[in-house]
Amino acid sequence: MSRPAGLPARLLSRLSRQFFAALTLACLLTALGICVWWVAVADDADSHFEPAASGLALVAAVTGVYAERRAAARERRAQALHALADELVKNTELLGAGFAPLDPGAPRARVHPRLVQSATDAALVSGVFSEPGHEELLTLLHRWRDGVHDFNRRLDLAELRTYVSEVPAAELLAIDEAMHRAGGRLDGLRRLRAGLEELLRRRYAEQPGVTARLDRLG
């Protein structure tokens, strides 16, 4: 059975901040111990300990920098996931009550709410999910952003058509029916939204705060 292609990278990315902190501390303490021993008891013949101590100190410094960078990246990724979950909750509410079908007996022009995508844009532009292991999320976020942008633009055009001039009731109903038909734009966005929620719950459930935010969907 073959391993997933991104498995080694995902395992590396999950190494905890505590591991790197412990490694940094161990290297520094070892280097300090060698230096103390060398100063206290060693003579000139044992000067080969000096490069060893310097090397360990360098390893500790490099490891510390790497640990801090990875910790900062994890924190940014956590913030992005929280923002995506909050945005998903908001869009779920909009896709529900905000797009109820028109009353066939008394159709009238109306202004629909616009779906939000600021958290999606920020996550894609910032590159917080550029490391291996997040390809599925990136692909879905690109599809979601394009779908939301296209849907909001179509709403602009439809509302411009219905408010600039008087539109017959039959045309209002036709526009509304096209929006709500099975396999249409609205239906496609709802499927994308459901797919994004499923991925966040399945792939990022271990991230504190993500599941709790999504649970507000009910």
Short mmCIF file of N, CA and C in Angstrom, two decimals, residues 57-154:
data_model
loop_
_atom_site.label_atom_id
_atom_site.label_comp_id
_atom_site.label_asym_id
_atom_site.label_seq_id
_atom_site.Cartn_x
_atom_site.Cartn_y
_atom_site.Cartn_z
N ALA A 57 26.20 25.47 19.79
CA ALA A 57 25.54 26.77 19.96
C ALA A 57 24.91 27.24 18.66
N LEU A 58 25.62 27.00 17.55
CA LEU A 58 25.09 27.39 16.25
C LEU A 58 23.84 26.59 15.91
N VAL A 59 23.90 25.27 16.18
CA VAL A 59 22.72 24.43 15.94
C VAL A 59 21.54 24.92 16.75
N ALA A 60 21.81 25.27 18.01
CA ALA A 60 20.73 25.76 18.87
C ALA A 60 20.13 27.04 18.33
N ALA A 61 21.00 27.94 17.86
CA ALA A 61 20.50 29.21 17.33
C ALA A 61 19.65 28.99 16.08
N VAL A 62 20.16 28.15 15.17
CA VAL A 62 19.42 27.89 13.93
C VAL A 62 18.10 27.19 14.23
N THR A 63 18.14 26.20 15.14
CA THR A 63 16.92 25.49 15.49
C THR A 63 15.90 26.43 16.13
N GLY A 64 16.39 27.34 16.96
CA GLY A 64 15.48 28.29 17.59
C GLY A 64 14.80 29.19 16.58
N VAL A 65 15.55 29.66 15.61
CA VAL A 65 14.96 30.50 14.56
C VAL A 65 13.92 29.71 13.77
N TYR A 66 14.28 28.47 13.41
CA TYR A 66 13.35 27.63 12.65
C TYR A 66 12.08 27.35 13.46
N ALA A 67 12.26 27.09 14.75
CA ALA A 67 11.10 26.81 15.60
C ALA A 67 10.18 28.01 15.68
N GLU A 68 10.75 29.19 15.84
CA GLU A 68 9.92 30.39 15.94
C GLU A 68 9.18 30.67 14.64
N ARG A 69 9.86 30.43 13.52
CA ARG A 69 9.20 30.66 12.23
C ARG A 69 8.05 29.68 12.03
N ARG A 70 8.27 28.43 12.40
CA ARG A 70 7.20 27.45 12.25
C ARG A 70 6.06 27.73 13.21
N ALA A 71 6.40 28.17 14.42
CA ALA A 71 5.35 28.50 15.38
C ALA A 71 4.52 29.69 14.89
N ALA A 72 5.20 30.69 14.33
CA ALA A 72 4.48 31.85 13.80
C ALA A 72 3.60 31.44 12.62
N ALA A 73 4.10 30.53 11.77
CA ALA A 73 3.31 30.07 10.63
C ALA A 73 2.07 29.31 11.11
N ARG A 74 2.23 28.50 12.15
CA ARG A 74 1.07 27.77 12.69
C ARG A 74 0.04 28.72 13.28
N GLU A 75 0.51 29.76 13.94
CA GLU A 75 -0.42 30.73 14.51
C GLU A 75 -1.19 31.47 13.42
N ARG A 76 -0.48 31.85 12.34
CA ARG A 76 -1.16 32.52 11.23
C ARG A 76 -2.16 31.58 10.56
N ARG A 77 -1.78 30.30 10.44
CA ARG A 77 -2.69 29.34 9.84
C ARG A 77 -3.93 29.13 10.71
N ALA A 78 -3.73 29.11 12.03
CA ALA A 78 -4.88 28.96 12.94
C ALA A 78 -5.82 30.16 12.82
N GLN A 79 -5.26 31.36 12.74
CA GLN A 79 -6.09 32.55 12.58
C GLN A 79 -6.86 32.51 11.27
N ALA A 80 -6.19 32.05 10.20
CA ALA A 80 -6.86 31.96 8.90
C ALA A 80 -8.00 30.94 8.95
N LEU A 81 -7.78 29.80 9.61
CA LEU A 81 -8.83 28.79 9.72
C LEU A 81 -10.02 29.31 10.52
N HIS A 82 -9.74 30.04 11.59
CA HIS A 82 -10.83 30.62 12.38
C HIS A 82 -11.64 31.61 11.54
N ALA A 83 -10.93 32.45 10.78
CA ALA A 83 -11.63 33.42 9.93
C ALA A 83 -12.45 32.72 8.86
N LEU A 84 -11.91 31.66 8.28
CA LEU A 84 -12.66 30.91 7.26
C LEU A 84 -13.91 30.27 7.85
N ALA A 85 -13.78 29.72 9.06
CA ALA A 85 -14.94 29.10 9.71
C ALA A 85 -16.01 30.14 10.02
N ASP A 86 -15.60 31.30 10.52
CA ASP A 86 -16.57 32.37 10.81
C ASP A 86 -17.25 32.85 9.53
N GLU A 87 -16.46 32.99 8.47
CA GLU A 87 -17.03 33.42 7.20
C GLU A 87 -18.00 32.39 6.65
N LEU A 88 -17.68 31.12 6.83
CA LEU A 88 -18.56 30.05 6.36
C LEU A 88 -19.89 30.09 7.10
N VAL A 89 -19.85 30.35 8.39
CA VAL A 89 -21.09 30.46 9.17
C VAL A 89 -21.94 31.62 8.64
N LYS A 90 -21.31 32.75 8.39
CA LYS A 90 -22.03 33.92 7.87
C LYS A 90 -22.65 33.62 6.51
N ASN A 91 -21.89 33.01 5.62
CA ASN A 91 -22.41 32.72 4.28
C ASN A 91 -23.51 31.66 4.32
N THR A 92 -23.43 30.75 5.27
CA THR A 92 -24.49 29.75 5.41
C THR A 92 -25.81 30.43 5.76
N GLU A 93 -25.75 31.40 6.65
CA GLU A 93 -26.96 32.15 7.00
C GLU A 93 -27.50 32.91 5.79
N LEU A 94 -26.60 33.52 5.02
CA LEU A 94 -27.04 34.29 3.85
C LEU A 94 -27.64 33.38 2.78
N LEU A 95 -27.04 32.22 2.58
CA LEU A 95 -27.55 31.30 1.55
C LEU A 95 -28.88 30.68 1.94
N GLY A 96 -29.23 30.79 3.21
CA GLY A 96 -30.52 30.27 3.67
C GLY A 96 -31.61 31.31 3.57
N ALA A 97 -31.72 32.13 4.60
CA ALA A 97 -32.81 33.11 4.67
C ALA A 97 -32.68 34.20 3.62
N GLY A 98 -31.48 34.50 3.17
CA GLY A 98 -31.30 35.61 2.24
C GLY A 98 -31.73 35.34 0.82
N PHE A 99 -32.02 34.08 0.48
CA PHE A 99 -32.35 33.74 -0.90
C PHE A 99 -33.61 32.88 -0.97
N ALA A 100 -34.62 33.25 -0.20
CA ALA A 100 -35.90 32.54 -0.28
C ALA A 100 -36.56 32.85 -1.62
N PRO A 101 -37.25 31.88 -2.22
CA PRO A 101 -37.91 32.12 -3.51
C PRO A 101 -38.97 33.21 -3.42
N LEU A 102 -39.22 33.86 -4.55
CA LEU A 102 -40.26 34.88 -4.61
C LEU A 102 -41.65 34.25 -4.44
N ASP A 103 -42.56 35.06 -3.94
CA ASP A 103 -43.96 34.63 -3.85
C ASP A 103 -44.57 34.71 -5.24
N PRO A 104 -44.98 33.58 -5.83
CA PRO A 104 -45.54 33.62 -7.20
C PRO A 104 -46.77 34.50 -7.31
N GLY A 105 -47.50 34.68 -6.20
CA GLY A 105 -48.70 35.49 -6.26
C GLY A 105 -48.43 36.98 -6.24
N ALA A 106 -47.28 37.39 -5.71
CA ALA A 106 -46.97 38.82 -5.64
C ALA A 106 -45.46 39.03 -5.78
N PRO A 107 -44.93 38.74 -6.95
CA PRO A 107 -43.48 38.91 -7.15
C PRO A 107 -43.11 40.39 -7.22
N ARG A 108 -41.97 40.73 -6.65
CA ARG A 108 -41.49 42.11 -6.73
C ARG A 108 -39.97 42.11 -6.70
N ALA A 109 -39.41 43.17 -7.26
CA ALA A 109 -37.95 43.29 -7.29
C ALA A 109 -37.41 43.43 -5.87
N ARG A 110 -36.25 42.90 -5.63
CA ARG A 110 -35.66 42.98 -4.30
C ARG A 110 -34.13 42.97 -4.41
N VAL A 111 -33.50 43.40 -3.33
CA VAL A 111 -32.04 43.42 -3.25
C VAL A 111 -31.60 42.24 -2.39
N HIS A 112 -30.74 41.41 -2.95
CA HIS A 112 -30.25 40.24 -2.23
C HIS A 112 -28.98 40.58 -1.46
N PRO A 113 -28.73 39.89 -0.37
CA PRO A 113 -27.45 40.08 0.33
C PRO A 113 -26.30 39.52 -0.50
N ARG A 114 -25.13 40.07 -0.30
CA ARG A 114 -23.95 39.59 -1.02
C ARG A 114 -23.15 38.64 -0.12
N LEU A 115 -22.70 37.56 -0.71
CA LEU A 115 -21.84 36.63 0.02
C LEU A 115 -20.49 37.28 0.29
N VAL A 116 -19.92 36.99 1.44
CA VAL A 116 -18.64 37.59 1.82
C VAL A 116 -17.50 36.63 1.48
N GLN A 117 -16.34 37.20 1.16
CA GLN A 117 -15.20 36.37 0.78
C GLN A 117 -13.88 36.98 1.22
N SER A 118 -13.92 37.92 2.15
CA SER A 118 -12.69 38.59 2.58
C SER A 118 -11.72 37.61 3.24
N ALA A 119 -12.23 36.69 4.07
CA ALA A 119 -11.35 35.72 4.73
C ALA A 119 -10.75 34.76 3.71
N THR A 120 -11.54 34.39 2.70
CA THR A 120 -11.03 33.52 1.65
C THR A 120 -9.92 34.21 0.86
N ASP A 121 -10.15 35.46 0.49
CA ASP A 121 -9.13 36.22 -0.24
C ASP A 121 -7.85 36.34 0.59
N ALA A 122 -8.00 36.66 1.88
CA ALA A 122 -6.83 36.84 2.74
C ALA A 122 -6.05 35.53 2.87
N ALA A 123 -6.76 34.41 3.01
CA ALA A 123 -6.08 33.12 3.15
C ALA A 123 -5.30 32.77 1.89
N LEU A 124 -5.86 33.08 0.73
CA LEU A 124 -5.18 32.75 -0.52
C LEU A 124 -3.99 33.68 -0.79
N VAL A 125 -4.16 34.96 -0.49
CA VAL A 125 -3.10 35.92 -0.77
C VAL A 125 -1.93 35.77 0.20
N SER A 126 -2.24 35.47 1.46
CA SER A 126 -1.19 35.42 2.49
C SER A 126 -0.25 34.23 2.33
N GLY A 127 -0.71 33.16 1.68
CA GLY A 127 0.13 31.98 1.51
C GLY A 127 0.25 31.12 2.75
N VAL A 128 -0.67 31.26 3.71
CA VAL A 128 -0.57 30.47 4.95
C VAL A 128 -0.79 28.98 4.71
N PHE A 129 -1.41 28.64 3.57
CA PHE A 129 -1.64 27.23 3.26
C PHE A 129 -0.77 26.76 2.09
N SER A 130 0.37 27.43 1.90
CA SER A 130 1.24 27.08 0.78
C SER A 130 2.10 25.86 1.06
N GLU A 131 2.23 25.46 2.32
CA GLU A 131 3.03 24.28 2.64
C GLU A 131 2.34 23.01 2.15
N PRO A 132 3.11 21.96 1.88
CA PRO A 132 2.50 20.69 1.45
C PRO A 132 1.50 20.18 2.48
N GLY A 133 0.44 19.56 1.98
CA GLY A 133 -0.59 19.01 2.85
C GLY A 133 -1.89 19.78 2.84
N HIS A 134 -1.89 20.96 2.19
CA HIS A 134 -3.10 21.79 2.17
C HIS A 134 -3.64 21.97 0.75
N GLU A 135 -3.22 21.11 -0.17
CA GLU A 135 -3.61 21.27 -1.57
C GLU A 135 -5.12 21.19 -1.76
N GLU A 136 -5.77 20.27 -1.06
CA GLU A 136 -7.22 20.11 -1.21
C GLU A 136 -7.96 21.37 -0.77
N LEU A 137 -7.52 21.95 0.34
CA LEU A 137 -8.16 23.17 0.83
C LEU A 137 -7.93 24.32 -0.13
N LEU A 138 -6.72 24.47 -0.64
CA LEU A 138 -6.43 25.55 -1.59
C LEU A 138 -7.30 25.43 -2.84
N THR A 139 -7.42 24.22 -3.36
CA THR A 139 -8.24 24.02 -4.55
C THR A 139 -9.69 24.41 -4.30
N LEU A 140 -10.22 24.00 -3.16
CA LEU A 140 -11.61 24.31 -2.84
C LEU A 140 -11.81 25.80 -2.57
N LEU A 141 -10.83 26.43 -1.94
CA LEU A 141 -10.94 27.88 -1.69
C LEU A 141 -10.94 28.67 -3.00
N HIS A 142 -10.12 28.25 -3.95
CA HIS A 142 -10.11 28.92 -5.26
C HIS A 142 -11.47 28.76 -5.94
N ARG A 143 -12.02 27.57 -5.90
CA ARG A 143 -13.34 27.35 -6.51
C ARG A 143 -14.41 28.16 -5.80
N TRP A 144 -14.35 28.21 -4.47
CA TRP A 144 -15.33 28.96 -3.70
C TRP A 144 -15.24 30.45 -3.99
N ARG A 145 -14.01 30.98 -4.03
CA ARG A 145 -13.85 32.40 -4.31
C ARG A 145 -14.38 32.76 -5.69
N ASP A 146 -14.04 31.95 -6.69
CA ASP A 146 -14.52 32.22 -8.05
C ASP A 146 -16.04 32.13 -8.12
N GLY A 147 -16.61 31.13 -7.42
CA GLY A 147 -18.06 30.97 -7.43
C GLY A 147 -18.77 32.14 -6.77
N VAL A 148 -18.26 32.59 -5.63
CA VAL A 148 -18.87 33.73 -4.93
C VAL A 148 -18.76 35.00 -5.76
N HIS A 149 -17.59 35.22 -6.34
CA HIS A 149 -17.41 36.43 -7.16
C HIS A 149 -18.37 36.43 -8.35
N ASP A 150 -18.49 35.30 -9.02
CA ASP A 150 -19.39 35.22 -10.17
C ASP A 150 -20.85 35.39 -9.75
N PHE A 151 -21.22 34.78 -8.63
CA PHE A 151 -22.60 34.88 -8.16
C PHE A 151 -22.96 36.31 -7.77
N ASN A 152 -22.07 36.97 -7.03
CA ASN A 152 -22.34 38.36 -6.64
C ASN A 152 -22.44 39.27 -7.86
N ARG A 153 -21.62 39.02 -8.86
CA ARG A 153 -21.68 39.84 -10.08
C ARG A 153 -23.01 39.63 -10.81
N ARG A 154 -23.48 38.40 -10.85
CA ARG A 154 -24.76 38.12 -11.49
C ARG A 154 -25.92 38.77 -10.72
#
